[in-house]
């Protein structure tokens, strides 16, 4: 498994070869691969955090985090930073860029759905 962060730039020869090598073995797997396990072990060694979950996007990461926290706490409601984007799943598509007259007072902000189709329980 090869991860190519955007900060490495584009078409660096070492990155091109790493990606070319990986593509011949596959590009997406539903289960952890040997390479992913090796990376997780190294990250655990470096940072002292033994468990790692790799995701395909920031949206998937926040969706997993919300699900995990709801599972651990038994609570439905979450706290989300007002006016910030945290992915495009229902739980966080609230108060991303609300109009000022919809926000409510700073001491008690209103949840404002980011679009139609967001379940009411997500923003009340």
Tab-separated table of N, CA and C in Angstrom:
chain	number	residue	atom	x	y	z
A	1	UNK	N	0.840	-1.176	0.000
A	1	UNK	CA	0.000	0.000	0.000
A	1	UNK	C	0.881	1.234	0.000
A	2	UNK	N	0.537	2.206	-0.807
A	2	UNK	CA	1.300	3.437	-0.892
A	2	UNK	C	0.363	4.605	-0.671
A	3	UNK	N	0.746	5.501	0.195
A	3	UNK	CA	-0.021	6.720	0.412
A	3	UNK	C	0.788	7.863	-0.164
A	4	UNK	N	0.158	8.687	-0.990
A	4	UNK	CA	0.858	9.796	-1.612
A	4	UNK	C	0.211	11.100	-1.170
A	5	UNK	N	0.731	11.713	-0.118
A	5	UNK	CA	0.158	12.977	0.337
A	5	UNK	C	0.337	14.081	-0.702
A	6	UNK	N	-0.622	14.988	-0.742
A	6	UNK	CA	-0.582	16.089	-1.709
A	6	UNK	C	0.637	16.969	-1.513
A	7	UNK	N	1.151	17.070	-0.299
A	7	UNK	CA	2.276	17.967	-0.055
A	7	UNK	C	3.558	17.484	-0.706
A	8	UNK	N	3.572	16.284	-1.270
A	8	UNK	CA	4.772	15.810	-1.946
A	8	UNK	C	4.896	16.376	-3.354
A	9	UNK	N	3.868	17.075	-3.808
A	9	UNK	CA	3.924	17.661	-5.140
A	9	UNK	C	3.381	16.706	-6.176
A	10	UNK	N	3.628	17.031	-7.425
A	10	UNK	CA	3.090	16.204	-8.500
A	10	UNK	C	4.210	15.606	-9.327
A	11	UNK	N	4.035	14.353	-9.671
A	11	UNK	CA	4.912	13.626	-10.589
A	11	UNK	C	6.372	13.537	-10.149
A	12	UNK	N	6.650	13.570	-8.852
A	12	UNK	CA	8.016	13.315	-8.398
A	12	UNK	C	8.352	11.878	-8.790
A	13	UNK	N	9.498	11.633	-9.384
A	13	UNK	CA	9.815	10.293	-9.887
A	13	UNK	C	9.660	9.186	-8.840
A	14	UNK	N	10.056	9.425	-7.627
A	14	UNK	CA	9.923	8.389	-6.590
A	14	UNK	C	8.451	8.094	-6.305
A	15	UNK	N	7.619	9.128	-6.315
A	15	UNK	CA	6.195	8.933	-6.066
A	15	UNK	C	5.526	8.234	-7.249
A	16	UNK	N	5.913	8.606	-8.470
A	16	UNK	CA	5.360	7.959	-9.659
A	16	UNK	C	5.678	6.468	-9.625
A	17	UNK	N	6.906	6.121	-9.290
A	17	UNK	CA	7.292	4.705	-9.244
A	17	UNK	C	6.564	3.969	-8.124
A	18	UNK	N	6.408	4.600	-6.966
A	18	UNK	CA	5.692	3.962	-5.852
A	18	UNK	C	4.237	3.696	-6.229
A	19	UNK	N	3.597	4.664	-6.863
A	19	UNK	CA	2.200	4.491	-7.288
A	19	UNK	C	2.116	3.427	-8.379
A	20	UNK	N	3.013	3.478	-9.360
A	20	UNK	CA	3.022	2.479	-10.438
A	20	UNK	C	3.170	1.073	-9.846
A	21	UNK	N	4.050	0.910	-8.907
A	21	UNK	CA	4.270	-0.392	-8.275
A	21	UNK	C	3.018	-0.871	-7.542
A	22	UNK	N	2.358	0.028	-6.833
A	22	UNK	CA	1.169	-0.354	-6.084
A	22	UNK	C	0.009	-0.718	-6.991
A	23	UNK	N	-0.190	0.038	-8.053
A	23	UNK	CA	-1.330	-0.185	-8.945
A	23	UNK	C	-1.311	-1.609	-9.499
A	24	UNK	N	-0.145	-2.180	-9.694
A	24	UNK	CA	-0.080	-3.546	-10.213
A	24	UNK	C	-0.576	-4.570	-9.189
A	25	UNK	N	-0.653	-4.170	-7.909
A	25	UNK	CA	-1.131	-5.075	-6.851
A	25	UNK	C	-2.561	-4.782	-6.446
A	26	UNK	N	-3.130	-3.687	-6.944
A	26	UNK	CA	-4.498	-3.304	-6.591
A	26	UNK	C	-4.512	-1.905	-6.008
A	27	UNK	N	-5.691	-1.280	-6.028
A	27	UNK	CA	-5.767	0.107	-5.580
A	27	UNK	C	-6.754	0.342	-4.449
A	28	UNK	N	-7.663	-0.589	-4.215
A	28	UNK	CA	-8.649	-0.387	-3.148
A	28	UNK	C	-9.035	-1.742	-2.577
A	29	UNK	N	-8.976	-1.851	-1.274
A	29	UNK	CA	-9.274	-3.116	-0.620
A	29	UNK	C	-10.239	-2.866	0.534
A	30	UNK	N	-11.181	-3.746	0.725
A	30	UNK	CA	-12.173	-3.580	1.784
A	30	UNK	C	-11.593	-3.915	3.163
A	31	UNK	N	-10.527	-4.646	3.199
A	31	UNK	CA	-9.917	-5.051	4.460
A	31	UNK	C	-8.490	-4.488	4.542
A	32	UNK	N	-7.936	-4.402	5.747
A	32	UNK	CA	-6.553	-3.917	5.866
A	32	UNK	C	-5.591	-4.797	5.065
A	33	UNK	N	-4.645	-4.148	4.456
A	33	UNK	CA	-3.630	-4.875	3.691
A	33	UNK	C	-2.364	-4.984	4.542
A	34	UNK	N	-1.456	-5.802	4.089
A	34	UNK	CA	-0.180	-5.950	4.796
A	34	UNK	C	0.513	-4.596	4.918
A	35	UNK	N	0.509	-3.816	3.840
A	35	UNK	CA	1.135	-2.495	3.869
A	35	UNK	C	0.462	-1.553	4.861
A	36	UNK	N	-0.869	-1.580	4.910
A	36	UNK	CA	-1.591	-0.716	5.855
A	36	UNK	C	-1.270	-1.102	7.291
A	37	UNK	N	-1.143	-2.391	7.539
A	37	UNK	CA	-0.797	-2.861	8.884
A	37	UNK	C	0.609	-2.398	9.256
A	38	UNK	N	1.538	-2.471	8.319
A	38	UNK	CA	2.907	-2.006	8.573
A	38	UNK	C	2.921	-0.509	8.888
A	39	UNK	N	2.175	0.272	8.124
A	39	UNK	CA	2.123	1.715	8.366
A	39	UNK	C	1.499	1.996	9.729
A	40	UNK	N	0.422	1.296	10.060
A	40	UNK	CA	-0.235	1.495	11.355
A	40	UNK	C	0.715	1.152	12.505
A	41	UNK	N	1.460	0.079	12.356
A	41	UNK	CA	2.422	-0.300	13.395
A	41	UNK	C	3.499	0.766	13.561
A	42	UNK	N	3.980	1.304	12.454
A	42	UNK	CA	5.005	2.351	12.526
A	42	UNK	C	4.446	3.619	13.159
A	43	UNK	N	3.233	4.003	12.777
A	43	UNK	CA	2.613	5.181	13.396
A	43	UNK	C	2.410	4.956	14.893
A	44	UNK	N	1.997	3.758	15.257
A	44	UNK	CA	1.843	3.431	16.674
A	44	UNK	C	3.155	3.552	17.427
A	45	UNK	N	4.223	3.068	16.811
A	45	UNK	CA	5.545	3.159	17.441
A	45	UNK	C	5.963	4.620	17.598
A	46	UNK	N	5.775	5.404	16.549
A	46	UNK	CA	6.210	6.807	16.574
A	46	UNK	C	5.403	7.679	17.529
A	47	UNK	N	4.099	7.443	17.582
A	47	UNK	CA	3.235	8.358	18.327
A	47	UNK	C	2.620	7.760	19.587
A	48	UNK	N	2.895	6.497	19.873
A	48	UNK	CA	2.372	5.885	21.080
A	48	UNK	C	0.860	5.667	21.057
A	49	UNK	N	0.285	5.627	19.878
A	49	UNK	CA	-1.154	5.388	19.716
A	49	UNK	C	-1.311	4.058	18.985
A	50	UNK	N	-1.784	3.028	19.675
A	50	UNK	CA	-1.743	1.683	19.098
A	50	UNK	C	-2.777	1.380	18.022
A	51	UNK	N	-3.890	2.101	17.982
A	51	UNK	CA	-4.949	1.771	17.033
A	51	UNK	C	-5.101	2.868	15.986
A	52	UNK	N	-5.161	2.464	14.725
A	52	UNK	CA	-5.282	3.406	13.617
A	52	UNK	C	-6.383	2.938	12.686
A	53	UNK	N	-7.117	3.909	12.138
A	53	UNK	CA	-8.166	3.620	11.153
A	53	UNK	C	-7.892	4.511	9.952
A	54	UNK	N	-7.588	3.918	8.821
A	54	UNK	CA	-7.332	4.673	7.608
A	54	UNK	C	-8.644	4.859	6.856
A	55	UNK	N	-8.838	6.038	6.302
A	55	UNK	CA	-10.060	6.321	5.558
A	55	UNK	C	-9.708	6.872	4.178
A	56	UNK	N	-10.720	6.953	3.340
A	56	UNK	CA	-10.519	7.442	1.979
A	56	UNK	C	-10.684	8.948	1.857
A	57	UNK	N	-11.280	9.580	2.873
A	57	UNK	CA	-11.542	11.018	2.790
A	57	UNK	C	-11.750	11.581	4.188
A	58	UNK	N	-11.717	12.900	4.287
A	58	UNK	CA	-12.038	13.564	5.543
A	58	UNK	C	-13.483	13.330	5.938
A	59	UNK	N	-14.381	13.299	4.959
A	59	UNK	CA	-15.790	13.015	5.247
A	59	UNK	C	-15.926	11.652	5.905
A	60	UNK	N	-15.265	10.647	5.338
A	60	UNK	CA	-15.334	9.309	5.912
A	60	UNK	C	-14.736	9.297	7.318
A	61	UNK	N	-13.675	10.041	7.537
A	61	UNK	CA	-13.052	10.097	8.860
A	61	UNK	C	-13.988	10.708	9.897
A	62	UNK	N	-14.645	11.832	9.554
A	62	UNK	CA	-15.552	12.448	10.533
A	62	UNK	C	-16.790	11.590	10.729
A	63	UNK	N	-17.254	10.911	9.687
A	63	UNK	CA	-18.406	10.025	9.826
A	63	UNK	C	-18.064	8.883	10.788
A	64	UNK	N	-16.889	8.296	10.648
A	64	UNK	CA	-16.458	7.241	11.565
A	64	UNK	C	-16.310	7.777	12.985
A	65	UNK	N	-15.744	8.982	13.126
A	65	UNK	CA	-15.559	9.571	14.463
A	65	UNK	C	-16.898	9.826	15.141
A	66	UNK	N	-17.871	10.367	14.403
A	66	UNK	CA	-19.197	10.619	14.977
A	66	UNK	C	-19.836	9.296	15.385
A	67	UNK	N	-19.763	8.308	14.530
A	67	UNK	CA	-20.343	6.996	14.846
A	67	UNK	C	-19.691	6.398	16.094
A	68	UNK	N	-18.377	6.460	16.175
A	68	UNK	CA	-17.654	5.922	17.317
A	68	UNK	C	-18.049	6.635	18.612
A	69	UNK	N	-18.090	7.956	18.567
A	69	UNK	CA	-18.436	8.703	19.781
A	69	UNK	C	-19.883	8.445	20.209
A	70	UNK	N	-20.794	8.343	19.256
A	70	UNK	CA	-22.171	8.004	19.608
A	70	UNK	C	-22.244	6.615	20.217
A	71	UNK	N	-21.461	5.689	19.682
A	71	UNK	CA	-21.442	4.332	20.236
A	71	UNK	C	-20.906	4.315	21.660
A	72	UNK	N	-19.835	5.068	21.888
A	72	UNK	CA	-19.199	5.070	23.211
A	72	UNK	C	-20.009	5.815	24.260
A	73	UNK	N	-20.681	6.900	23.858
A	73	UNK	CA	-21.395	7.728	24.839
A	73	UNK	C	-22.871	7.391	24.950
A	74	UNK	N	-23.447	6.756	23.927
A	74	UNK	CA	-24.879	6.495	23.914
A	74	UNK	C	-25.701	7.747	23.630
A	75	UNK	N	-25.049	8.822	23.226
A	75	UNK	CA	-25.737	10.083	22.952
A	75	UNK	C	-25.920	10.271	21.448
A	76	UNK	N	-27.007	10.956	21.081
A	76	UNK	CA	-27.254	11.253	19.677
A	76	UNK	C	-26.624	12.570	19.250
A	77	UNK	N	-26.658	13.559	20.145
A	77	UNK	CA	-26.176	14.891	19.797
A	77	UNK	C	-24.655	14.961	19.845
A	78	UNK	N	-24.104	15.782	18.949
A	78	UNK	CA	-22.662	16.022	18.931
A	78	UNK	C	-22.442	17.530	18.954
A	79	UNK	N	-21.251	17.930	19.310
A	79	UNK	CA	-20.860	19.334	19.242
A	79	UNK	C	-20.015	19.501	17.986
A	80	UNK	N	-20.327	20.520	17.211
A	80	UNK	CA	-19.624	20.792	15.967
A	80	UNK	C	-19.264	22.270	15.935
A	81	UNK	N	-18.134	22.595	15.369
A	81	UNK	CA	-17.692	23.981	15.286
A	81	UNK	C	-18.612	24.743	14.323
A	82	UNK	N	-19.187	25.833	14.822
A	82	UNK	CA	-20.090	26.678	14.032
A	82	UNK	C	-19.338	27.298	12.858
A	83	UNK	N	-19.957	27.241	11.682
A	83	UNK	CA	-19.394	27.886	10.505
A	83	UNK	C	-18.251	27.132	9.855
A	84	UNK	N	-18.067	25.872	10.214
A	84	UNK	CA	-16.968	25.088	9.637
A	84	UNK	C	-17.499	23.853	8.924
A	85	UNK	N	-16.792	23.456	7.911
A	85	UNK	CA	-17.132	22.266	7.136
A	85	UNK	C	-16.413	21.064	7.734
A	86	UNK	N	-17.171	19.999	8.019
A	86	UNK	CA	-16.597	18.780	8.582
A	86	UNK	C	-16.965	17.552	7.757
A	87	UNK	N	-17.234	17.750	6.483
A	87	UNK	CA	-17.611	16.635	5.630
A	87	UNK	C	-19.036	16.788	5.143
A	88	UNK	N	-19.463	15.852	4.293
A	88	UNK	CA	-20.791	15.978	3.712
A	88	UNK	C	-21.724	14.838	4.092
A	89	UNK	N	-21.711	14.464	5.367
A	89	UNK	CA	-22.716	13.523	5.857
A	89	UNK	C	-23.678	14.277	6.770
A	90	UNK	N	-24.883	13.738	6.930
A	90	UNK	CA	-25.969	14.448	7.611
A	90	UNK	C	-25.596	15.018	8.974
A	91	UNK	N	-24.830	14.278	9.756
A	91	UNK	CA	-24.535	14.700	11.124
A	91	UNK	C	-23.761	16.011	11.209
A	92	UNK	N	-23.000	16.348	10.174
A	92	UNK	CA	-22.171	17.553	10.239
A	92	UNK	C	-22.525	18.600	9.196
A	93	UNK	N	-23.561	18.365	8.414
A	93	UNK	CA	-23.998	19.353	7.423
A	93	UNK	C	-24.956	20.347	8.073
A	94	UNK	N	-24.543	20.859	9.191
A	94	UNK	CA	-25.350	21.788	9.980
A	94	UNK	C	-24.491	23.001	10.304
A	95	UNK	N	-25.056	24.194	10.102
A	95	UNK	CA	-24.377	25.443	10.448
A	95	UNK	C	-22.992	25.543	9.822
A	96	UNK	N	-22.894	25.164	8.570
A	96	UNK	CA	-21.628	25.260	7.847
A	96	UNK	C	-21.390	26.707	7.424
A	97	UNK	N	-22.391	27.327	6.841
A	97	UNK	CA	-22.275	28.721	6.414
A	97	UNK	C	-23.647	29.400	6.527
A	98	UNK	N	-24.187	29.470	7.749
A	98	UNK	CA	-25.531	30.037	7.902
A	98	UNK	C	-25.535	31.552	7.697
A	99	UNK	N	-26.672	32.064	7.268
A	99	UNK	CA	-26.853	33.510	7.183
A	99	UNK	C	-26.839	34.071	8.605
A	100	UNK	N	-26.355	35.282	8.772
A	100	UNK	CA	-26.215	35.872	10.094
A	100	UNK	C	-27.543	35.909	10.857
A	101	UNK	N	-28.635	36.197	10.165
A	101	UNK	CA	-29.922	36.276	10.848
A	101	UNK	C	-30.463	34.909	11.256
A	102	UNK	N	-29.871	33.823	10.747
A	102	UNK	CA	-30.291	32.468	11.113
A	102	UNK	C	-29.463	31.885	12.259
A	103	UNK	N	-28.293	32.452	12.518
A	103	UNK	CA	-27.340	31.864	13.465
A	103	UNK	C	-27.835	31.805	14.905
A	104	UNK	N	-28.551	32.820	15.322
A	104	UNK	CA	-28.908	32.915	16.732
A	104	UNK	C	-27.793	33.579	17.508
A	105	UNK	N	-28.023	33.831	18.793
A	105	UNK	CA	-27.006	34.505	19.603
A	105	UNK	C	-25.804	33.596	19.873
A	106	UNK	N	-24.624	34.189	20.080
A	106	UNK	CA	-23.430	33.368	20.354
A	106	UNK	C	-23.599	32.438	21.563
A	107	UNK	N	-24.379	32.860	22.546
A	107	UNK	CA	-24.557	32.029	23.740
A	107	UNK	C	-25.501	30.853	23.514
A	108	UNK	N	-26.280	30.899	22.432
A	108	UNK	CA	-27.225	29.823	22.138
A	108	UNK	C	-27.477	29.772	20.629
A	109	UNK	N	-26.480	29.326	19.843
A	109	UNK	CA	-26.630	29.335	18.388
A	109	UNK	C	-27.716	28.367	17.920
A	110	UNK	N	-28.316	28.697	16.806
A	110	UNK	CA	-29.302	27.822	16.173
A	110	UNK	C	-28.583	26.853	15.249
A	111	UNK	N	-29.065	25.630	15.202
A	111	UNK	CA	-28.596	24.708	14.184
A	111	UNK	C	-29.294	25.041	12.884
A	112	UNK	N	-28.542	25.255	11.834
A	112	UNK	CA	-29.109	25.611	10.535
A	112	UNK	C	-28.700	24.523	9.539
A	113	UNK	N	-29.678	23.802	8.972
A	113	UNK	CA	-29.299	22.758	8.013
A	113	UNK	C	-28.557	23.358	6.831
A	114	UNK	N	-27.537	22.665	6.367
A	114	UNK	CA	-26.722	23.157	5.269
A	114	UNK	C	-27.399	23.045	3.916
A	115	UNK	N	-28.431	22.214	3.818
A	115	UNK	CA	-29.167	22.048	2.567
A	115	UNK	C	-30.460	21.318	2.883
A	116	UNK	N	-31.292	21.166	1.881
A	116	UNK	CA	-32.479	20.348	2.073
A	116	UNK	C	-32.047	18.896	2.186
A	117	UNK	N	-32.876	18.096	2.801
A	117	UNK	CA	-32.586	16.679	2.931
A	117	UNK	C	-31.827	16.302	4.188
A	118	UNK	N	-31.480	17.262	5.035
A	118	UNK	CA	-30.781	16.969	6.289
A	118	UNK	C	-31.852	16.646	7.334
A	119	UNK	N	-31.810	15.469	7.952
A	119	UNK	CA	-32.837	15.109	8.929
A	119	UNK	C	-32.916	16.127	10.071
A	120	UNK	N	-34.117	16.448	10.467
A	120	UNK	CA	-34.350	17.447	11.509
A	120	UNK	C	-33.592	17.136	12.806
A	121	UNK	N	-33.486	15.867	13.156
A	121	UNK	CA	-32.789	15.491	14.398
A	121	UNK	C	-31.308	15.887	14.363
A	122	UNK	N	-30.750	16.135	13.171
A	122	UNK	CA	-29.349	16.503	13.043
A	122	UNK	C	-29.079	17.946	13.443
A	123	UNK	N	-30.101	18.788	13.432
A	123	UNK	CA	-29.821	20.198	13.647
A	123	UNK	C	-30.676	20.853	14.717
A	124	UNK	N	-31.478	20.110	15.420
A	124	UNK	CA	-32.269	20.707	16.499
A	124	UNK	C	-31.564	20.649	17.814
